Each structure stands twice: as structure tokens, then as C-alpha cells.
mmCIF file with all atom_site columns, N, CA and C in Angstrom:
data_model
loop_
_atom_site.group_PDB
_atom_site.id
_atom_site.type_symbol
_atom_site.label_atom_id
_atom_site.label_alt_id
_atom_site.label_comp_id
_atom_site.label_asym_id
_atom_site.label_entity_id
_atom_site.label_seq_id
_atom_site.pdbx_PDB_ins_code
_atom_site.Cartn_x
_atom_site.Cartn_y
_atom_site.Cartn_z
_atom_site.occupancy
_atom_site.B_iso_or_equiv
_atom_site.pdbx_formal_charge
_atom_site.auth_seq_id
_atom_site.auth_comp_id
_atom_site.auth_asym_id
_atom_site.auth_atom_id
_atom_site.pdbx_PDB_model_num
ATOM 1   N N  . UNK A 1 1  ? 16.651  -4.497  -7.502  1.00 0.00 ? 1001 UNK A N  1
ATOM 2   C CA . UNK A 1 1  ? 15.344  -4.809  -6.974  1.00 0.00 ? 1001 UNK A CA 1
ATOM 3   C C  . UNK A 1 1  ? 15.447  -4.911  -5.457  1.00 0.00 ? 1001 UNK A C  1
ATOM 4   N N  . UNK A 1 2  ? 14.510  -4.012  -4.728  1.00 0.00 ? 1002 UNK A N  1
ATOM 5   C CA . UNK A 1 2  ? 14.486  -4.746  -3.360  1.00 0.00 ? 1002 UNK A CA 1
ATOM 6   C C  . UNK A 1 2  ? 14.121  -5.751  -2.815  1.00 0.00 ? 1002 UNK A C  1
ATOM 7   N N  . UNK A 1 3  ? 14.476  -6.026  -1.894  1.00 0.00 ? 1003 UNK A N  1
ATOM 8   C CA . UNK A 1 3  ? 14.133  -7.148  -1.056  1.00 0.00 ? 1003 UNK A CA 1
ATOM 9   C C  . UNK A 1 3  ? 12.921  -6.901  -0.597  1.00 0.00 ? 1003 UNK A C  1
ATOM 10  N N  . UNK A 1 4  ? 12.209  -8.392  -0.839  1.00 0.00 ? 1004 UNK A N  1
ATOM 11  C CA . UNK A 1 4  ? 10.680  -8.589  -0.033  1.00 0.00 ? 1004 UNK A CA 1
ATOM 12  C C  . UNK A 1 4  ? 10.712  -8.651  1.518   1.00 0.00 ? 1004 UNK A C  1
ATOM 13  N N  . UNK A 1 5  ? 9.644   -8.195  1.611   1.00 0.00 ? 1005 UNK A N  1
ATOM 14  C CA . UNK A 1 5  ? 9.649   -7.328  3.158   1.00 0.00 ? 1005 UNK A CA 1
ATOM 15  C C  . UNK A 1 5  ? 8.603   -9.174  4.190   1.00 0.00 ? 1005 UNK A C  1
ATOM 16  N N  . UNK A 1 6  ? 8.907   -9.190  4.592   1.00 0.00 ? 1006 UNK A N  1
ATOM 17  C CA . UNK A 1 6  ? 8.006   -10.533 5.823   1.00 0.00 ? 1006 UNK A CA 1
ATOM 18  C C  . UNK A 1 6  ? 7.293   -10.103 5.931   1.00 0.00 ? 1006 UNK A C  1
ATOM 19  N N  . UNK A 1 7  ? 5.946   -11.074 5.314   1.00 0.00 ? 1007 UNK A N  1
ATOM 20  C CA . UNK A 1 7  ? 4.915   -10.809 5.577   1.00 0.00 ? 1007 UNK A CA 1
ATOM 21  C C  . UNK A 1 7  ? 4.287   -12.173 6.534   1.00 0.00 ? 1007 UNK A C  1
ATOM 22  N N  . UNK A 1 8  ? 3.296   -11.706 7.629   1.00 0.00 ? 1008 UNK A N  1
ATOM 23  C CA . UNK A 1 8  ? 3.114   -12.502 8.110   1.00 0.00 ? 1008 UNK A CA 1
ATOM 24  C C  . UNK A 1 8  ? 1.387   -13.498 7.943   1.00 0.00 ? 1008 UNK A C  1
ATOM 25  N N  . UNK A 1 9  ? 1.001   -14.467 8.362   1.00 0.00 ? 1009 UNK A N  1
ATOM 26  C CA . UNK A 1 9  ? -0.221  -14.757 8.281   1.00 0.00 ? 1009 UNK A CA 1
ATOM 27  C C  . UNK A 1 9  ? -1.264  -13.518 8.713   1.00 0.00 ? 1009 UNK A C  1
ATOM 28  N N  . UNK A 1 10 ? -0.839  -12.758 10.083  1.00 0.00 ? 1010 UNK A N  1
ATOM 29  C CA . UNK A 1 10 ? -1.985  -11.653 10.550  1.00 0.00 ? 1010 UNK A CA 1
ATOM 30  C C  . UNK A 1 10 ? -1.813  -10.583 9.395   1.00 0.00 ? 1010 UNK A C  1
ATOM 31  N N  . UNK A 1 11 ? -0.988  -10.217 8.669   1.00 0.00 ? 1011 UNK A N  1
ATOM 32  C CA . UNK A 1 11 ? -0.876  -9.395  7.517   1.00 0.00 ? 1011 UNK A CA 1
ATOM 33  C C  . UNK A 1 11 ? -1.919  -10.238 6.416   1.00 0.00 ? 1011 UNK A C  1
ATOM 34  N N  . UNK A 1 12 ? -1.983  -11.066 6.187   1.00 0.00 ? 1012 UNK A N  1
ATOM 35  C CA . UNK A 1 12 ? -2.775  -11.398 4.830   1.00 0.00 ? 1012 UNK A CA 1
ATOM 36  C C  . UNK A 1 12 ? -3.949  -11.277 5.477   1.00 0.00 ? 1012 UNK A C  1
ATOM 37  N N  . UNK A 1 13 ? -4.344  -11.890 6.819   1.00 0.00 ? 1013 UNK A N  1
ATOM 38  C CA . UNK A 1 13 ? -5.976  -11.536 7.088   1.00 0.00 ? 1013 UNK A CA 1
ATOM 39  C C  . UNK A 1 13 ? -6.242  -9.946  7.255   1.00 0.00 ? 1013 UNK A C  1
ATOM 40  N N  . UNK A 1 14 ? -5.336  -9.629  8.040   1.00 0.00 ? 1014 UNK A N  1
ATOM 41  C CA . UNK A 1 14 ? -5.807  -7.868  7.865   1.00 0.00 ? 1014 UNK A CA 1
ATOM 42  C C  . UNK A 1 14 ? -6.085  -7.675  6.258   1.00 0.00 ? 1014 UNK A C  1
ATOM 43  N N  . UNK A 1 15 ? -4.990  -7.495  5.332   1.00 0.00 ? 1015 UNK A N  1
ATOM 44  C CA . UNK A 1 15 ? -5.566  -7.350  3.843   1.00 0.00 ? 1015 UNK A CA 1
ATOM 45  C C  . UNK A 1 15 ? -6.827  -8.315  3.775   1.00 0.00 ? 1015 UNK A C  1
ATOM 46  N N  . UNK A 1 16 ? -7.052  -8.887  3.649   1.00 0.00 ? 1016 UNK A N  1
ATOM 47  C CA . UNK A 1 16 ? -8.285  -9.588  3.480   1.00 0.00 ? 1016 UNK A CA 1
ATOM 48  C C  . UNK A 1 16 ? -9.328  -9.305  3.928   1.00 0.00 ? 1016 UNK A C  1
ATOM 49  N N  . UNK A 1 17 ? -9.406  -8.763  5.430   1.00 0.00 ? 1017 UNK A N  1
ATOM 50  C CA . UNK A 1 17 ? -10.332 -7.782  5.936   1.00 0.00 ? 1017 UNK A CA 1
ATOM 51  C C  . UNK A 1 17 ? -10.687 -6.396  4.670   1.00 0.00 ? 1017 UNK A C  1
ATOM 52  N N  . UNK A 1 18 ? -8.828  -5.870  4.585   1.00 0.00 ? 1018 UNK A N  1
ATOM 53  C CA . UNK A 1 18 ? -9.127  -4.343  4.310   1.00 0.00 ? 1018 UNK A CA 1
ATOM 54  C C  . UNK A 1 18 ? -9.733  -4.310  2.682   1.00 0.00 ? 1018 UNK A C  1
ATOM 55  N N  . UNK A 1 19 ? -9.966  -5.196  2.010   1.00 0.00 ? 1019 UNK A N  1
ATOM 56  C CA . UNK A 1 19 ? -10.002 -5.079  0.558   1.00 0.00 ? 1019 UNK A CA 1
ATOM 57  C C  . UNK A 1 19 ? -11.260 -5.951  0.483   1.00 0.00 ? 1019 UNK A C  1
ATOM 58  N N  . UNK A 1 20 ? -12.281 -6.190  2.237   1.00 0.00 ? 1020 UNK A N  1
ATOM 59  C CA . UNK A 1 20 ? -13.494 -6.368  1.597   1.00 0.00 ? 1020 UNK A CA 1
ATOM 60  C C  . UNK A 1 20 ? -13.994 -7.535  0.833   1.00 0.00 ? 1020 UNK A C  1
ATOM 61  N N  . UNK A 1 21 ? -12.932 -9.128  1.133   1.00 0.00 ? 1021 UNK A N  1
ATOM 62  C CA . UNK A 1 21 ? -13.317 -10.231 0.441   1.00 0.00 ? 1021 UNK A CA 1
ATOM 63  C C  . UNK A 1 21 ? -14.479 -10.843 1.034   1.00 0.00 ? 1021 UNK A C  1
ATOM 64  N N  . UNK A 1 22 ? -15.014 -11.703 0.145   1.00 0.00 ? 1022 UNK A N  1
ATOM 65  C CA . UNK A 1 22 ? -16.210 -12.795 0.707   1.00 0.00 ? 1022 UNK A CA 1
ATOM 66  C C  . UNK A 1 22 ? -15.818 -13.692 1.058   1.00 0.00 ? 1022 UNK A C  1
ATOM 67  N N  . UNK A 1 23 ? -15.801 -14.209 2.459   1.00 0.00 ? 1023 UNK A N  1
ATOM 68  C CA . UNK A 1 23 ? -15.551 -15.833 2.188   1.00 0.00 ? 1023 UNK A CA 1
ATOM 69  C C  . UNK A 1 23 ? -15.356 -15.782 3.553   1.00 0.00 ? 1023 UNK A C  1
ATOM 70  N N  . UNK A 1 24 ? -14.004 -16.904 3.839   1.00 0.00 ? 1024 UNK A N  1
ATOM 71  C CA . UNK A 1 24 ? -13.720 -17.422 4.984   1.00 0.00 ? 1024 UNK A CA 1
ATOM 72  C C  . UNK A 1 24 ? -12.146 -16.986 4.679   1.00 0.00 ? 1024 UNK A C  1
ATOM 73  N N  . UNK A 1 25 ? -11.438 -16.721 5.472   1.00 0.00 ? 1025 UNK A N  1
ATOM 74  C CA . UNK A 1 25 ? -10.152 -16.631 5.656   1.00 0.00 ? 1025 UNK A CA 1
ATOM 75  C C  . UNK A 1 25 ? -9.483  -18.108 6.048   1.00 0.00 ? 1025 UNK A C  1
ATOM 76  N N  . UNK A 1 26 ? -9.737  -18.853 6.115   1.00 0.00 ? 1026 UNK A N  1
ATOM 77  C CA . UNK A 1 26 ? -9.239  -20.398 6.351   1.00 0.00 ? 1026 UNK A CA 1
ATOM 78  C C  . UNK A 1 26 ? -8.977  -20.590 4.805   1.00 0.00 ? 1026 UNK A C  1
ATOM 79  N N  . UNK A 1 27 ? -10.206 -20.075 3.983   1.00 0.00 ? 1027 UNK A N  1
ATOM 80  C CA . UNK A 1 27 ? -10.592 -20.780 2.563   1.00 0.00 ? 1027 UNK A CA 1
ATOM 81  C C  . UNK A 1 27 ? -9.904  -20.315 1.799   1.00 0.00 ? 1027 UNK A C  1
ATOM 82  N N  . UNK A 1 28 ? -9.162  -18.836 2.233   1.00 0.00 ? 1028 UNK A N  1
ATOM 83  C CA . UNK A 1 28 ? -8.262  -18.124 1.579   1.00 0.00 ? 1028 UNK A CA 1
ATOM 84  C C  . UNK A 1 28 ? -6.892  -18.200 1.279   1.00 0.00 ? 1028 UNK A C  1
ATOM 85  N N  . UNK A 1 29 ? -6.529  -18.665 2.928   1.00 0.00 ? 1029 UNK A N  1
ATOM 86  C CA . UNK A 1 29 ? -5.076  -18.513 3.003   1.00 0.00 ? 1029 UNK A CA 1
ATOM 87  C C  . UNK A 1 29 ? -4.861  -20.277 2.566   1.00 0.00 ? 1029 UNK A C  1
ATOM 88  N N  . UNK A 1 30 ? -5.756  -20.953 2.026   1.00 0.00 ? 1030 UNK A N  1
ATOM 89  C CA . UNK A 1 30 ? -5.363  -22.169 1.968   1.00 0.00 ? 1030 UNK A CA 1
ATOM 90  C C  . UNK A 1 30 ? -5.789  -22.261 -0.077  1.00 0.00 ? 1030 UNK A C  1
ATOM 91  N N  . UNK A 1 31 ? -6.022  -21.303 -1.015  1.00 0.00 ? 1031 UNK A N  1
ATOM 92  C CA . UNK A 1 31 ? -6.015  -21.250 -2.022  1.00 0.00 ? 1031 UNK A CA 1
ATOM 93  C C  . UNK A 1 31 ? -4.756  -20.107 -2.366  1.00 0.00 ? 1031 UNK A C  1
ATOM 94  N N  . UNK A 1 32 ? -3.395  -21.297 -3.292  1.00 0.00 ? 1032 UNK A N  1
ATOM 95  C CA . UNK A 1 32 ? -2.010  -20.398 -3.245  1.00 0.00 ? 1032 UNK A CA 1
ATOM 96  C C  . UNK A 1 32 ? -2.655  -19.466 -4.120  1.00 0.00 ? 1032 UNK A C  1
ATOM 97  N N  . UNK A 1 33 ? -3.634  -19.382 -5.298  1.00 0.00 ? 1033 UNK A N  1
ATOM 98  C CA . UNK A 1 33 ? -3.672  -17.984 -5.759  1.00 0.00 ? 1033 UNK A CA 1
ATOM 99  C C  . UNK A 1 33 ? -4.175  -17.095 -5.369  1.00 0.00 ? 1033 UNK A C  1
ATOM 100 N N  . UNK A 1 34 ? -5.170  -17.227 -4.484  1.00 0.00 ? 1034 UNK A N  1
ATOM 101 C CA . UNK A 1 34 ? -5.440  -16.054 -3.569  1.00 0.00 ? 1034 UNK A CA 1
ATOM 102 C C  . UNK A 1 34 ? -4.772  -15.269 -2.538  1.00 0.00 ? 1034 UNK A C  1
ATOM 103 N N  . UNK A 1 35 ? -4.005  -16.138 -2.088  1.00 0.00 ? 1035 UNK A N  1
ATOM 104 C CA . UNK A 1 35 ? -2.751  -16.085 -0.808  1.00 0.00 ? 1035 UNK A CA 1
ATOM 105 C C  . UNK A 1 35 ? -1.832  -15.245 -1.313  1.00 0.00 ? 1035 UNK A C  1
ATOM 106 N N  . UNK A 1 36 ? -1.644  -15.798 -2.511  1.00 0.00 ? 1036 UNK A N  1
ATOM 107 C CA . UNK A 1 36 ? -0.156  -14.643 -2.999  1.00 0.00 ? 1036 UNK A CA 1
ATOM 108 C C  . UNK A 1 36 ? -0.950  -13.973 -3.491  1.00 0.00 ? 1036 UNK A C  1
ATOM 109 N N  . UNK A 1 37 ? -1.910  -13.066 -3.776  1.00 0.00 ? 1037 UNK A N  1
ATOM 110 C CA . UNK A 1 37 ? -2.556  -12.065 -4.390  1.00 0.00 ? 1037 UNK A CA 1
ATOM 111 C C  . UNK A 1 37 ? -2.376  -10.808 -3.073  1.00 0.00 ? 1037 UNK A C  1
ATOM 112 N N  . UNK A 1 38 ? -3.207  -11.522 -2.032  1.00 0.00 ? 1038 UNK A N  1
ATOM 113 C CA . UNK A 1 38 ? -3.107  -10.880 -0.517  1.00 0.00 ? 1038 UNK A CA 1
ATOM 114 C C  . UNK A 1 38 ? -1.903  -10.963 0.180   1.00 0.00 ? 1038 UNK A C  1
ATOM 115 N N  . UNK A 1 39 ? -1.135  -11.833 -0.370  1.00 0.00 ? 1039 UNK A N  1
ATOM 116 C CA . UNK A 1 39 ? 0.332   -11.432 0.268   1.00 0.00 ? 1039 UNK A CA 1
ATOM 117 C C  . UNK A 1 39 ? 1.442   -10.398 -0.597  1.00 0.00 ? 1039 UNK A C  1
ATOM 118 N N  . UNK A 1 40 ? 1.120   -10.094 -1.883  1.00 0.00 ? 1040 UNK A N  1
ATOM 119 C CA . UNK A 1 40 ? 1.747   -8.849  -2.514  1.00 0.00 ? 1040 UNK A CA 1
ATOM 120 C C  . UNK A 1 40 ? 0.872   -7.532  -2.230  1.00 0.00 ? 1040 UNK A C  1
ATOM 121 N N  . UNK A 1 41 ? -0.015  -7.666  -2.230  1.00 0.00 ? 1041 UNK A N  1
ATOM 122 C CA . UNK A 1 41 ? -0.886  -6.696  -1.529  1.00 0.00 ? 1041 UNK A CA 1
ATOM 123 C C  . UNK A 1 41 ? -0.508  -6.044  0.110   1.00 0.00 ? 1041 UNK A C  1
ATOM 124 N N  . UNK A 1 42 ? -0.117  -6.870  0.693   1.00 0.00 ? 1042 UNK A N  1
ATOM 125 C CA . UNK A 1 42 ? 0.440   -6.826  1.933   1.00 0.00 ? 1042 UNK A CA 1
ATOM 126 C C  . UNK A 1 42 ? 1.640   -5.998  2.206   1.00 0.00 ? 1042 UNK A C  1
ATOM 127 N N  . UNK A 1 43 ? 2.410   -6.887  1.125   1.00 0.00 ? 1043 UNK A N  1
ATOM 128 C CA . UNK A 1 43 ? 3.640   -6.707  1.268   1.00 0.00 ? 1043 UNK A CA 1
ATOM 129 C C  . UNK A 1 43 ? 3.576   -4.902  0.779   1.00 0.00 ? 1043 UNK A C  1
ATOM 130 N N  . UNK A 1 44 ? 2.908   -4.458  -0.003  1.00 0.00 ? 1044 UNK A N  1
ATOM 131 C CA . UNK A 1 44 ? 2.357   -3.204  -0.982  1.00 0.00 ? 1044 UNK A CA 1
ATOM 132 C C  . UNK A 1 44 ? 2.041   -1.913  0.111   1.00 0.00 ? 1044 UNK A C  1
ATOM 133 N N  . UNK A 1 45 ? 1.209   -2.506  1.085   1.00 0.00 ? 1045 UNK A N  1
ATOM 134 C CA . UNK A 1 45 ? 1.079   -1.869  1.713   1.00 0.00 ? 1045 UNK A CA 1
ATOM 135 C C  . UNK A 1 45 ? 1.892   -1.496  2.972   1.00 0.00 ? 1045 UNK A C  1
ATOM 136 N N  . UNK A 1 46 ? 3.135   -2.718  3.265   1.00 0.00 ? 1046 UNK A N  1
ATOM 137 C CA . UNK A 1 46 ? 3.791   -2.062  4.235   1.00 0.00 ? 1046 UNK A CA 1
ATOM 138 C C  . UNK A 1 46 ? 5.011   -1.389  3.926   1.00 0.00 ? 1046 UNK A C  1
ATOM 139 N N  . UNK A 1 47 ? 5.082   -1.461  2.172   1.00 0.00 ? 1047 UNK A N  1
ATOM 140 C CA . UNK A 1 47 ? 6.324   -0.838  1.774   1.00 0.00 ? 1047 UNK A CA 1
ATOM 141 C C  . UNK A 1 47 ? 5.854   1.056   1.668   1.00 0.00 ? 1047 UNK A C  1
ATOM 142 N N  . UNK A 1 48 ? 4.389   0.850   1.695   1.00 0.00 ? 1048 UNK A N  1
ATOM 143 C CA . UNK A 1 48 ? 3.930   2.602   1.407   1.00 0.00 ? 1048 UNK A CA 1
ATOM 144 C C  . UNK A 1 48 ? 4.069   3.317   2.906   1.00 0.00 ? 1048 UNK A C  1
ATOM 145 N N  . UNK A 1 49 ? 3.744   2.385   4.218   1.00 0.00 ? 1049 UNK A N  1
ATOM 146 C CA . UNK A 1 49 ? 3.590   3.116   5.312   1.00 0.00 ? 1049 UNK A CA 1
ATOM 147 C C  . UNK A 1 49 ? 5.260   2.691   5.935   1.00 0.00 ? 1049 UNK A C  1
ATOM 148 N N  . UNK A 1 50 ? 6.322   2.403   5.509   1.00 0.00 ? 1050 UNK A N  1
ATOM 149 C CA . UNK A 1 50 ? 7.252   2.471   6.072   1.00 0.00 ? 1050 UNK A CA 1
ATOM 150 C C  . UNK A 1 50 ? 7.649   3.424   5.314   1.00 0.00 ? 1050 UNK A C  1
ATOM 151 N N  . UNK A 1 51 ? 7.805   3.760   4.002   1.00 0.00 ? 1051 UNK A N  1
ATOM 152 C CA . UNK A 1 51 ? 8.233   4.815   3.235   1.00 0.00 ? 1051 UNK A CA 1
ATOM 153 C C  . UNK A 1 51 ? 7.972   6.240   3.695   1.00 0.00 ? 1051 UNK A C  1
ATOM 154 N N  . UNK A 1 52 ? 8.974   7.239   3.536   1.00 0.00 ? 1052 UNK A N  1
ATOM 155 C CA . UNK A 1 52 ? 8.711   8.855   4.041   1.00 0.00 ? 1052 UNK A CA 1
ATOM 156 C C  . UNK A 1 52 ? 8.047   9.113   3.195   1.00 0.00 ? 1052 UNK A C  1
ATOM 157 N N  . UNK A 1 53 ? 6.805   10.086  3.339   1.00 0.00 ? 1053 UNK A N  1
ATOM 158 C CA . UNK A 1 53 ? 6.292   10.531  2.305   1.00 0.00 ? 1053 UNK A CA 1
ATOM 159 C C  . UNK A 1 53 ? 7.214   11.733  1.295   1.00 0.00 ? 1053 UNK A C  1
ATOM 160 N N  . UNK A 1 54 ? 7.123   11.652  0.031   1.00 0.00 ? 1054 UNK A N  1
ATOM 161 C CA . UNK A 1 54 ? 7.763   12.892  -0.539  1.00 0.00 ? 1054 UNK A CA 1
ATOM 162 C C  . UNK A 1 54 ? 7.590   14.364  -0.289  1.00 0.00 ? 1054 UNK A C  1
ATOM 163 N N  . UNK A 1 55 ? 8.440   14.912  -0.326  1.00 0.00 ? 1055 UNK A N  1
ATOM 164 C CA . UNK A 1 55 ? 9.027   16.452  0.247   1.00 0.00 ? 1055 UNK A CA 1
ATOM 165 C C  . UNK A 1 55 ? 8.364   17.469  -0.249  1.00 0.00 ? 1055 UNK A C  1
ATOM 166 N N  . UNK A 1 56 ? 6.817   18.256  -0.571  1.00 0.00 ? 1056 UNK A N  1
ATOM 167 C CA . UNK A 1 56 ? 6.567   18.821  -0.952  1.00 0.00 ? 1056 UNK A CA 1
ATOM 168 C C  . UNK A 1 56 ? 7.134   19.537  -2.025  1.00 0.00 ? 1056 UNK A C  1
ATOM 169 N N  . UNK A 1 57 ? 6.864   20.438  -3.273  1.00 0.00 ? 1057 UNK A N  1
ATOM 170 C CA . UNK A 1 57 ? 7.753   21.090  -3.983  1.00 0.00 ? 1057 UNK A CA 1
ATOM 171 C C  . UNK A 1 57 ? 7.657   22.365  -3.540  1.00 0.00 ? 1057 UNK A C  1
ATOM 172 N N  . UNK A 1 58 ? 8.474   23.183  -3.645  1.00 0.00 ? 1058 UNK A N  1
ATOM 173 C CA . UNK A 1 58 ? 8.593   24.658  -3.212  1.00 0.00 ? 1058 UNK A CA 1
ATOM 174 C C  . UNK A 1 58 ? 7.211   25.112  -3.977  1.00 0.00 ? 1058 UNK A C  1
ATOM 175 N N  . UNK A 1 59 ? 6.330   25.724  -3.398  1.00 0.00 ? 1059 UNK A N  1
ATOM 176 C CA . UNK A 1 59 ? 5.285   26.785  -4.157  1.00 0.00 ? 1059 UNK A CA 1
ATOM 177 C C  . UNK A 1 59 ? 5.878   28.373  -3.667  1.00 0.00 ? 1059 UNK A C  1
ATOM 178 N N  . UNK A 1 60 ? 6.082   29.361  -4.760  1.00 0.00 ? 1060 UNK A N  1
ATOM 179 C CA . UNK A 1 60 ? 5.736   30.742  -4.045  1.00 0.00 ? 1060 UNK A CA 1
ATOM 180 C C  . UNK A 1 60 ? 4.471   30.778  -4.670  1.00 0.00 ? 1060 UNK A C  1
ATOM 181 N N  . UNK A 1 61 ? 3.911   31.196  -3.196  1.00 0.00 ? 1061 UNK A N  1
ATOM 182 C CA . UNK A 1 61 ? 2.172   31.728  -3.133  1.00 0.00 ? 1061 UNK A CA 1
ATOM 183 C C  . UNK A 1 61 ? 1.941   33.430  -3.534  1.00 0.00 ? 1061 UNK A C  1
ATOM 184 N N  . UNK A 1 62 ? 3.223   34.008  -3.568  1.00 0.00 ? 1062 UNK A N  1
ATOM 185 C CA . UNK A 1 62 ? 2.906   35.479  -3.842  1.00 0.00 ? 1062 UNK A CA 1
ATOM 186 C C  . UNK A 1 62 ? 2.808   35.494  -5.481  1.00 0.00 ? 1062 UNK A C  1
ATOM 187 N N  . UNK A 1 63 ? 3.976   34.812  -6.356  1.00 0.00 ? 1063 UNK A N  1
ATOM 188 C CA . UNK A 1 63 ? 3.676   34.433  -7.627  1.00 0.00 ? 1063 UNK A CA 1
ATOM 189 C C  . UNK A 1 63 ? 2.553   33.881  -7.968  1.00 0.00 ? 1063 UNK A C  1
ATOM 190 N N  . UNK A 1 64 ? 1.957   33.207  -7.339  1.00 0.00 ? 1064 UNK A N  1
ATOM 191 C CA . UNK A 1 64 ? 0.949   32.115  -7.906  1.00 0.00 ? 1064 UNK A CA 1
ATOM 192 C C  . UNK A 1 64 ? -0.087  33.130  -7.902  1.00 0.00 ? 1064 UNK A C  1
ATOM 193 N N  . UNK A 1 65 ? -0.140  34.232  -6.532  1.00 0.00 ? 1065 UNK A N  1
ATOM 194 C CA . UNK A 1 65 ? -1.177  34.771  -6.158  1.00 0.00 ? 1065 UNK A CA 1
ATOM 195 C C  . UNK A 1 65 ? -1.515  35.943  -7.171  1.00 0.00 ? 1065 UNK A C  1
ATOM 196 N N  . UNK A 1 66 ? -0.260  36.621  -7.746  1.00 0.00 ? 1066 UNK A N  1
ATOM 197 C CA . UNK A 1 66 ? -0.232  37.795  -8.503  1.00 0.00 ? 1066 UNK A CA 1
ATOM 198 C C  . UNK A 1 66 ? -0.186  37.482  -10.237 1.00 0.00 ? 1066 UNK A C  1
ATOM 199 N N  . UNK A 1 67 ? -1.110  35.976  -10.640 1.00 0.00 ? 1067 UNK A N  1
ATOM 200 C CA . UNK A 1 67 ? -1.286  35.580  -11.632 1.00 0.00 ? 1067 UNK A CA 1
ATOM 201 C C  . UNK A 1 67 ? 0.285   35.481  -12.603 1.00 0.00 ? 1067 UNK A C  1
ATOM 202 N N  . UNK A 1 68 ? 1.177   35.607  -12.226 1.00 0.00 ? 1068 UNK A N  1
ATOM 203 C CA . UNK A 1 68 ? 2.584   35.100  -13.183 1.00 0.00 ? 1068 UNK A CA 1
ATOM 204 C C  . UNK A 1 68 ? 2.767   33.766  -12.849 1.00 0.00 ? 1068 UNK A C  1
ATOM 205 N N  . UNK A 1 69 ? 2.428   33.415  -14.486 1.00 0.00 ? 1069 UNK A N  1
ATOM 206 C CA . UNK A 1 69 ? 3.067   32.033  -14.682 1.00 0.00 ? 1069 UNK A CA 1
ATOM 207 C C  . UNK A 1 69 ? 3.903   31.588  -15.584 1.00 0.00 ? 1069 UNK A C  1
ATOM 208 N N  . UNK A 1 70 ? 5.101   32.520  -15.714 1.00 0.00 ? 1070 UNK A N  1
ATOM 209 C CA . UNK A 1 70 ? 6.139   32.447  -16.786 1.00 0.00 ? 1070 UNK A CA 1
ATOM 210 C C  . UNK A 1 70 ? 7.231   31.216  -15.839 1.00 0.00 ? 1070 UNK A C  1
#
């Protein structure tokens, strides 16, 4: 399993911004089940934008183009 990545207080309000909650962010980060909801969320999202995206797969376009799909 990897290791959890630091997340900080400005990370849970950004998520909290980005996912569009109602409320107050005081009211948030001070209810633990909401907090850790927006702090795995957080954490979620900085493990996708530190990650390389995957390597395309080879397409040949002349096969694809000349209808063989054996």
C-alpha cells in the first residue's frame, strides 16, 4: 500500500470549493466526517495529477483504415 500523501487545510477547502458543497468551510473542516471525506478526496486528487498519464497503445491507422480486424 502506498503511503498517504500531506494533505493540507488549503487542500480540503479547495476540494470543498471544487465538489460544490453548501455551507461554511469553518463548519466543515470542524465536522471529522466531513473532513475526512474531503481529505481522501484531496488526497485522490493529488495522487491523479502527480501521476504520468498512461502511454497510449500502439494504433496502426492504415489497418484500422483498410477495415482488417483480425
Amino acid at each position: 500500500m502506498p503511503a498517504r500523501l500531506d494533505v493540507t487545510d488549503e487542500d480540503i477547502a479547495r476540494e470543498f470549493r471544487e465538489l460544490r458543497c453548501v455551507g461554511d468551510i469553518v463548519d466543515a473542516l470542524a465536522s471529522p466526517g466531513l473532513r475526512l471525506a474531503l481529505r481522501n478526496c484531496a488526497e485522490i486528487r493529488k495522487q491523479r495529477a502527480s501521476s504520468t498519464p498512461p502511454k497510449p497503445a500502439h494504433v496502426d491507422l492504415k489497418r484500422l483504415a483498410s477495415g482488417d480486424s483480425d
